[in-house]
Amino acid sequence: MASGVGSTTVATVGTGTRSVVSPSDLTLSWMFPQPSHPPVGLHWAEAAERVIGREEDCSIHLTGNDVSRRHAVLRRDDTGLGVEVVDLGSRNGVQVNGQRVSAATLRQGDVVRLGGWLGVVTDATGAWTEIAPGLFGGATLQSALAPLRCAASSDLPIILEGETGTGKEVVTRAVHTWSGRSGPLVAVNCAALPEALAEGELFGYRRGAFTGADKSSPGFFRSAEGGTLLLDEVTDLPLALQAKLLRVLEEHEVQPLGEPRPIPIDVRVVVAGQQSLTEAARQGRFRPDLLARLDGVTAHLPPLRSRREDVPPLFSHFLGALAPGRAPAIEIDFVERLCLHDWPFNVRELLLLARRLMVLHGGESTWRASYLPERIGDPSAPRAVDAAMARPLPGPPVSAVKAGPMEPVELPALVAALRASVGNVARAAAMLGITRQRAYRLMEGKAVDLEALRNREPGPKEAGQ
């Protein structure tokens, strides 16, 4: 498969600052066309070279007419500290991160293409598998979740930190399954709780306890009796309510509004958020004593861009679930662009892409890269390598919004910001310079369909193109 791109010598092909990983820890894992092909460990004696090609005597044997007899070589770079891939004058060339190269030092996360073969350089190797019901991933995700598996059967509280779409609720479901607890799993989005009603929603209330309480409610804690309670975006709870939450965790009992006595509870608590709770405590938005009580086991869920080797198998899994027995064949250009994309909305974004393509191209036998939105895997776009470098959504910077006198924010402005942020309430609120709670209050009783906004495909301007 000729690329038609002129050869360019590139000493290193990188995208931003990345941590240096020893070659002894790196592996080139194949994504296409044979993901089961043995991965290539990037560690050997300094003077040795490993030739990649179609000839049987090559150290790394790859099949297919789009691979030259002696296609490329892997060897120590000039520093002796890294490994570089060097094109041996192959017909279809070598690409690293979407760029044609004659030589490039390989780093963690690089996407490498040799003719018709595509691989990802990773520092974690292991079988891609179903880690828990509905939770899939390779070695990177399995390593991140290992402490949770060990702690699941205990009563230690758990903190999950991860970007939007990294699967915090799915991971909580896995912890609940591993725990063997007989009660239900109850998930609560704390940011969506109206501030005036949050205490009653969490801890319950008696009929007549306040205006509008026409019937009693057990609250989320008692609804999760014997099971697991996920408090997502817990930093959005008011500080006064955080103090009451601390008491519930300390005493293992809740005091429903209007009830004369507290009620004992047996609930495993998992809290989650996009931001570090330690940072939120440092900013004064989260009580340090509550953080100390919650800090049993903390897991940082890796973003999809830090486990690129999981992208193709996850996408294939989604296609198989959406269209059992009739998933299309996929070309290498398509897979390469999936691997190159930064996935700012993580697994949620990948799933939505699979759903969109199945609707638009489900009748096609083969999917090509041209079916993908332009923003997916554009080699000319900069790639983020950590959360701080993720592509920002459109709109004025938060600092610019807050700098001048604030105008009252009305619902139409909020809806416009929600469209621009693809239904992400936190980002929309930041764009308008208001709190997330204020945003939810504006939407109370209004016909704002957040799910529809989250599932719509943003246009080029909304996607930051």
Coordinates of C-alpha atoms in Angstrom, one line a residue, residues 21-407:
V21 CA 11.0 5.3 29.3
S22 CA 13.9 2.8 29.0
P23 CA 13.8 0.7 25.9
S24 CA 14.0 -2.3 28.1
D25 CA 10.5 -1.4 29.2
L26 CA 9.1 -0.8 25.7
T27 CA 7.3 -3.2 23.3
L28 CA 6.0 -2.7 19.8
S29 CA 2.5 -4.3 19.9
W30 CA 0.8 -5.0 16.6
M31 CA -2.7 -3.6 16.0
F32 CA -3.2 -4.5 12.3
P33 CA -3.6 -6.7 10.4
Q34 CA -2.8 -9.5 12.9
P35 CA -3.1 -8.2 16.5
S36 CA -2.2 -11.7 17.7
H37 CA 1.2 -11.5 16.0
P38 CA 4.0 -11.7 18.6
P39 CA 4.9 -8.3 19.9
V40 CA 8.5 -7.0 19.5
G41 CA 10.4 -6.2 22.7
L42 CA 12.6 -3.2 22.2
H43 CA 15.6 -4.4 24.2
W44 CA 18.7 -6.3 23.1
A45 CA 22.5 -6.0 23.1
E46 CA 23.7 -2.5 22.1
A47 CA 25.5 -3.6 19.0
A48 CA 22.7 -5.8 17.7
E49 CA 20.2 -5.0 15.0
R50 CA 16.9 -6.6 14.2
V51 CA 15.8 -6.5 10.6
I52 CA 12.0 -6.4 9.8
G53 CA 10.8 -7.7 6.5
R54 CA 9.1 -10.3 4.3
E55 CA 12.2 -12.5 3.9
E56 CA 12.2 -15.6 6.1
D57 CA 15.6 -14.9 7.6
C58 CA 14.5 -11.5 8.9
S59 CA 14.6 -11.2 12.7
I60 CA 11.1 -9.9 12.6
H61 CA 9.1 -11.6 9.9
L62 CA 6.0 -9.8 8.6
T63 CA 3.9 -11.2 5.7
G64 CA 2.1 -9.4 2.9
N65 CA 3.1 -7.9 -0.4
D66 CA 3.0 -4.3 1.0
V67 CA 6.0 -5.3 3.2
S68 CA 9.4 -5.2 1.4
R69 CA 11.8 -8.2 1.7
R70 CA 14.0 -6.1 4.0
H71 CA 11.7 -3.3 5.0
A72 CA 13.3 -1.6 8.1
V73 CA 15.8 -2.2 10.9
L74 CA 15.5 -1.7 14.7
R75 CA 18.8 -0.6 16.3
R76 CA 20.2 1.5 19.2
D77 CA 20.2 5.2 18.3
D78 CA 23.3 7.4 18.4
T79 CA 22.9 8.0 22.1
G80 CA 22.9 4.3 22.9
L81 CA 19.9 5.0 25.2
G82 CA 17.0 4.6 22.8
V83 CA 15.9 2.4 19.9
E84 CA 15.3 3.8 16.4
V85 CA 13.5 2.4 13.4
V86 CA 15.4 2.9 10.1
D87 CA 13.8 2.5 6.7
L88 CA 15.9 0.2 4.4
G89 CA 14.6 1.8 1.2
S90 CA 11.3 0.0 1.4
R91 CA 8.7 0.5 -1.3
N92 CA 5.9 1.5 1.1
G93 CA 8.0 3.2 3.7
V94 CA 8.0 3.7 7.4
Q95 CA 5.6 6.1 9.2
V96 CA 5.8 7.2 12.9
N97 CA 2.8 9.1 14.3
G98 CA 1.4 9.6 10.7
Q99 CA 4.7 11.0 9.3
R100 CA 6.9 9.3 6.7
V101 CA 10.4 9.0 8.1
S102 CA 13.7 7.5 7.1
A103 CA 14.7 7.1 10.7
A104 CA 13.1 7.9 14.1
T105 CA 13.8 7.2 17.7
L106 CA 10.8 5.3 19.2
R107 CA 9.1 6.5 22.3
Q108 CA 6.2 5.3 24.4
G109 CA 2.8 5.9 22.7
D110 CA 4.3 6.1 19.2
V111 CA 2.2 4.7 16.4
V112 CA 4.4 2.9 13.9
R113 CA 3.4 1.8 10.4
L114 CA 5.6 -0.5 8.3
G115 CA 3.9 -1.1 4.9
G116 CA 0.6 -2.8 5.8
W117 CA 1.5 -3.4 9.4
L118 CA 0.6 -1.0 12.3
G119 CA 1.8 -1.1 15.8
V120 CA 1.9 0.9 19.0
V121 CA 4.9 1.4 21.3
T122 CA 3.8 0.6 24.8
D123 CA 5.4 0.1 28.2
A124 CA 2.8 -2.3 29.3
T125 CA 2.2 -5.7 27.7
G126 CA -0.5 -8.2 28.4
A127 CA -3.6 -9.7 27.0
W128 CA -6.6 -7.4 26.2
T129 CA -9.4 -8.9 28.2
E130 CA -12.7 -8.4 30.0
I131 CA -11.4 -7.3 33.4
A132 CA -14.8 -7.4 34.9
P133 CA -18.3 -7.6 33.4
G134 CA -18.5 -4.8 30.9
L135 CA -15.0 -3.5 31.6
F136 CA -12.4 -4.2 28.9
G137 CA -8.7 -3.3 28.7
G138 CA -5.1 -4.3 28.5
A139 CA -2.2 -4.2 30.9
T140 CA -2.2 -0.5 31.5
L141 CA -5.8 -0.4 32.7
Q142 CA -5.4 -3.7 34.6
S143 CA -2.4 -2.3 36.4
A144 CA -4.3 0.8 37.4
L145 CA -7.2 -1.3 38.8
A146 CA -5.1 -3.9 40.6
P147 CA -5.2 -2.1 44.0
L148 CA -9.0 -1.9 43.7
R149 CA -9.3 -5.6 43.1
C150 CA -7.2 -6.2 46.3
A151 CA -9.3 -3.8 48.4
A152 CA -12.7 -4.7 47.0
S153 CA -13.6 -7.2 49.7
S154 CA -12.6 -4.8 52.5
D155 CA -14.6 -1.9 53.8
L156 CA -12.0 0.7 52.7
P157 CA -13.5 3.8 51.0
I158 CA -12.3 4.2 47.4
I159 CA -11.4 7.4 45.4
L160 CA -11.5 7.2 41.6
E161 CA -9.9 10.1 39.7
G162 CA -10.1 10.3 35.9
E163 CA -11.1 12.4 33.0
T164 CA -14.6 12.4 31.6
G165 CA -15.4 9.2 29.8
T166 CA -12.7 7.1 31.4
G167 CA -15.3 4.8 32.9
K168 CA -15.6 5.7 36.6
E169 CA -19.1 4.2 37.0
V170 CA -18.1 1.1 35.1
V171 CA -15.1 0.7 37.4
T172 CA -17.3 1.2 40.4
R173 CA -19.5 -1.6 39.1
A174 CA -16.5 -3.8 38.9
V175 CA -15.5 -3.0 42.5
H176 CA -19.0 -3.8 43.6
T177 CA -18.9 -7.2 41.7
W178 CA -15.5 -8.0 43.2
S179 CA -16.7 -7.1 46.7
G180 CA -19.4 -9.7 46.8
R181 CA -21.7 -7.3 48.6
S182 CA -25.3 -8.4 48.4
G183 CA -26.9 -5.0 48.2
P184 CA -27.4 -2.8 45.2
L185 CA -25.0 -0.4 43.5
V186 CA -26.4 3.1 43.5
A187 CA -24.7 5.9 41.5
V188 CA -25.3 9.6 42.3
N189 CA -24.1 12.6 40.3
C190 CA -23.5 15.1 43.2
A191 CA -23.3 18.0 40.7
A192 CA -26.9 17.4 39.6
L193 CA -28.3 17.5 43.2
P194 CA -30.1 20.8 43.8
E195 CA -28.3 22.5 46.7
A196 CA -31.4 23.0 48.8
L197 CA -32.5 19.4 48.4
A198 CA -29.1 17.6 48.4
E199 CA -29.2 16.6 52.1
G200 CA -32.6 15.0 51.9
E201 CA -31.7 13.3 48.6
L202 CA -28.6 11.8 50.2
F203 CA -29.7 11.0 53.7
G204 CA -33.5 10.7 53.2
Y205 CA -36.4 12.5 54.8
R206 CA -39.7 11.9 56.5
R207 CA -43.0 12.9 55.0
G208 CA -43.8 16.5 55.9
A209 CA -40.2 17.3 56.9
F210 CA -40.3 20.3 54.5
T211 CA -42.5 22.0 52.0
G212 CA -43.1 19.6 49.1
A213 CA -42.2 16.4 51.0
D214 CA -45.5 14.7 50.4
K215 CA -44.0 11.3 50.9
S216 CA -41.0 9.8 52.7
S217 CA -37.8 9.0 51.0
P218 CA -35.0 6.6 52.1
G219 CA -32.3 8.7 50.4
F220 CA -29.4 7.4 48.4
F221 CA -27.4 6.0 51.3
R222 CA -30.2 3.8 52.6
S223 CA -31.1 2.8 49.0
A224 CA -27.6 1.3 48.8
E225 CA -27.9 -0.6 52.1
G226 CA -25.7 -3.7 52.0
G227 CA -24.2 -2.5 48.7
T228 CA -22.1 0.2 47.2
L229 CA -22.8 4.0 46.8
L230 CA -20.9 6.0 44.1
L231 CA -20.7 9.7 44.8
D232 CA -19.6 11.1 41.4
E233 CA -18.3 14.7 41.3
V234 CA -18.3 14.7 45.1
T235 CA -16.3 18.0 45.2
D236 CA -19.5 19.7 44.1
L237 CA -21.2 19.1 47.4
P238 CA -21.5 22.2 49.5
L239 CA -19.0 22.4 52.4
A240 CA -21.7 22.3 55.0
L241 CA -23.1 19.1 53.5
Q242 CA -19.5 17.7 53.3
A243 CA -19.4 18.0 57.1
K244 CA -22.5 15.9 57.5
L245 CA -21.2 13.4 55.0
L246 CA -18.1 13.1 57.2
R247 CA -20.2 12.3 60.2
V248 CA -22.1 9.6 58.2
L249 CA -18.9 7.9 57.3
E250 CA -17.5 8.1 60.8
E251 CA -20.7 6.9 62.6
H252 CA -22.1 4.6 59.9
E253 CA -25.5 6.1 60.4
V254 CA -27.7 8.7 58.7
Q255 CA -30.1 11.2 60.2
P256 CA -33.0 11.6 57.7
L257 CA -34.7 15.0 57.8
G258 CA -37.6 15.0 60.2
E259 CA -36.6 11.7 61.9
P260 CA -35.9 11.9 65.6
R261 CA -33.1 9.3 65.6
P262 CA -30.3 8.3 63.3
I263 CA -30.6 5.0 61.4
P264 CA -27.6 2.6 61.1
I265 CA -26.3 1.8 57.6
D266 CA -23.9 -0.6 56.0
V267 CA -22.7 1.0 52.7
R268 CA -19.4 0.8 50.8
V269 CA -18.7 4.4 49.6
V270 CA -16.8 5.1 46.3
V271 CA -16.2 8.8 45.4
A272 CA -15.2 10.0 42.0
G273 CA -14.2 13.1 40.2
Q274 CA -12.4 14.5 37.2
Q275 CA -10.1 16.6 39.5
S276 CA -7.8 15.4 42.2
L277 CA -9.5 15.6 45.6
T278 CA -6.2 16.7 47.1
E279 CA -6.1 19.7 44.7
A280 CA -9.8 20.5 45.5
A281 CA -8.9 20.5 49.3
R282 CA -6.0 22.7 48.6
Q283 CA -8.3 25.2 46.8
G284 CA -10.7 25.2 49.7
R285 CA -13.5 23.4 47.8
F286 CA -13.2 20.1 49.7
R287 CA -12.8 19.5 53.4
P288 CA -9.4 18.1 54.3
D289 CA -10.9 16.0 57.2
L290 CA -13.4 14.4 54.8
L291 CA -10.5 13.7 52.3
A292 CA -8.6 12.0 55.2
R293 CA -11.6 9.9 55.9
L294 CA -12.1 8.9 52.3
D295 CA -8.5 8.3 51.5
G296 CA -8.5 4.5 51.7
V297 CA -7.5 3.5 48.2
T298 CA -7.1 5.9 45.3
A299 CA -7.0 4.8 41.7
H300 CA -6.2 7.1 38.8
L301 CA -8.0 5.9 35.7
P302 CA -5.7 6.3 32.6
P303 CA -7.1 8.3 29.7
L304 CA -7.5 6.5 26.4
R305 CA -4.6 8.4 24.8
S306 CA -2.2 6.8 27.4
R307 CA -3.3 3.3 26.4
R308 CA -3.5 3.6 22.6
E309 CA -3.0 -0.2 22.3
D310 CA -6.5 -0.6 23.7
V311 CA -8.2 1.6 21.1
P312 CA -8.5 -0.9 18.1
P313 CA -9.7 -3.8 20.2
L314 CA -12.2 -1.6 22.1
F315 CA -13.5 -0.3 18.8
S316 CA -13.9 -3.8 17.5
H317 CA -15.6 -4.9 20.6
F318 CA -18.1 -2.0 20.3
L319 CA -18.8 -2.9 16.6
G320 CA -19.4 -6.5 17.6
A321 CA -21.8 -5.5 20.3
L322 CA -23.6 -3.1 17.9
A323 CA -23.8 -5.4 15.0
P324 CA -23.3 -9.1 16.1
G325 CA -21.9 -11.2 13.2
R326 CA -21.9 -8.4 10.6
A327 CA -19.1 -6.0 11.6
P328 CA -17.3 -4.6 8.6
A329 CA -13.7 -5.1 7.6
I330 CA -11.5 -2.0 8.4
E331 CA -8.6 -0.6 6.3
I332 CA -5.2 0.2 7.9
D333 CA -5.6 3.9 7.3
F334 CA -8.8 3.8 9.4
V335 CA -7.0 2.0 12.3
E336 CA -4.0 4.3 12.1
R337 CA -6.2 7.4 12.5
L338 CA -8.0 5.8 15.5
C339 CA -4.6 5.2 17.1
L340 CA -3.4 8.7 16.4
H341 CA -6.5 10.5 17.8
D342 CA -6.2 11.9 21.4
W343 CA -9.7 11.0 22.5
P344 CA -10.4 14.0 24.8
F345 CA -13.7 12.4 25.8
N346 CA -12.1 8.9 26.1
V347 CA -14.1 5.7 25.9
R348 CA -17.4 7.5 25.7
E349 CA -16.2 9.3 22.6
L350 CA -15.0 6.0 21.0
L351 CA -18.3 4.3 21.7
L352 CA -20.2 7.2 20.2
L353 CA -18.0 7.1 17.1
A354 CA -18.8 3.4 16.6
R355 CA -22.5 4.1 17.0
R356 CA -22.3 7.0 14.5
L357 CA -20.4 5.0 11.9
M358 CA -22.7 2.0 12.3
V359 CA -25.7 4.2 11.6
L360 CA -24.1 6.0 8.6
H361 CA -22.1 3.1 7.1
G362 CA -23.5 0.0 8.6
G363 CA -24.3 -1.4 5.1
E364 CA -20.7 -1.1 3.9
S365 CA -18.5 -4.2 3.8
T366 CA -15.3 -2.2 4.3
W367 CA -14.7 1.0 6.3
R368 CA -12.2 3.5 5.0
A369 CA -10.5 6.4 6.7
S370 CA -12.6 8.8 4.7
Y371 CA -15.6 7.7 6.8
L372 CA -14.1 9.3 9.9
P373 CA -14.7 12.9 11.0
E374 CA -11.8 15.1 10.1
R375 CA -10.8 15.7 13.7
I376 CA -10.2 11.9 14.3
G377 CA -6.5 11.2 14.0
D378 CA -5.5 14.2 11.8
P379 CA -1.7 13.8 11.6
S380 CA -1.3 17.5 11.2
A381 CA -3.0 18.3 14.5
P382 CA -0.9 18.4 17.7
R383 CA -1.4 15.3 20.0
A384 CA -1.9 15.8 23.7
V385 CA 0.2 13.6 26.0
D386 CA -1.4 14.4 29.3
A387 CA -4.6 16.0 30.7
A388 CA -3.1 19.5 30.7
M389 CA -2.5 19.3 27.0
A390 CA -6.0 18.0 26.0
R391 CA -7.6 19.9 23.2
P392 CA -9.8 22.7 24.8
L393 CA -13.3 23.2 23.9
P394 CA -14.3 26.5 22.1
G395 CA -15.3 29.6 24.0
P396 CA -13.5 32.4 25.8
P397 CA -11.0 31.3 28.4
V398 CA -12.4 31.0 31.9
S399 CA -10.0 33.7 33.2
A400 CA -11.3 36.1 30.5
V401 CA -14.9 35.4 31.5
K402 CA -14.2 36.0 35.2
A403 CA -12.1 39.1 34.6
G404 CA -14.9 41.6 33.8
P405 CA -18.2 42.4 35.5
M406 CA -20.5 39.4 35.3
E407 CA -23.8 39.7 33.4

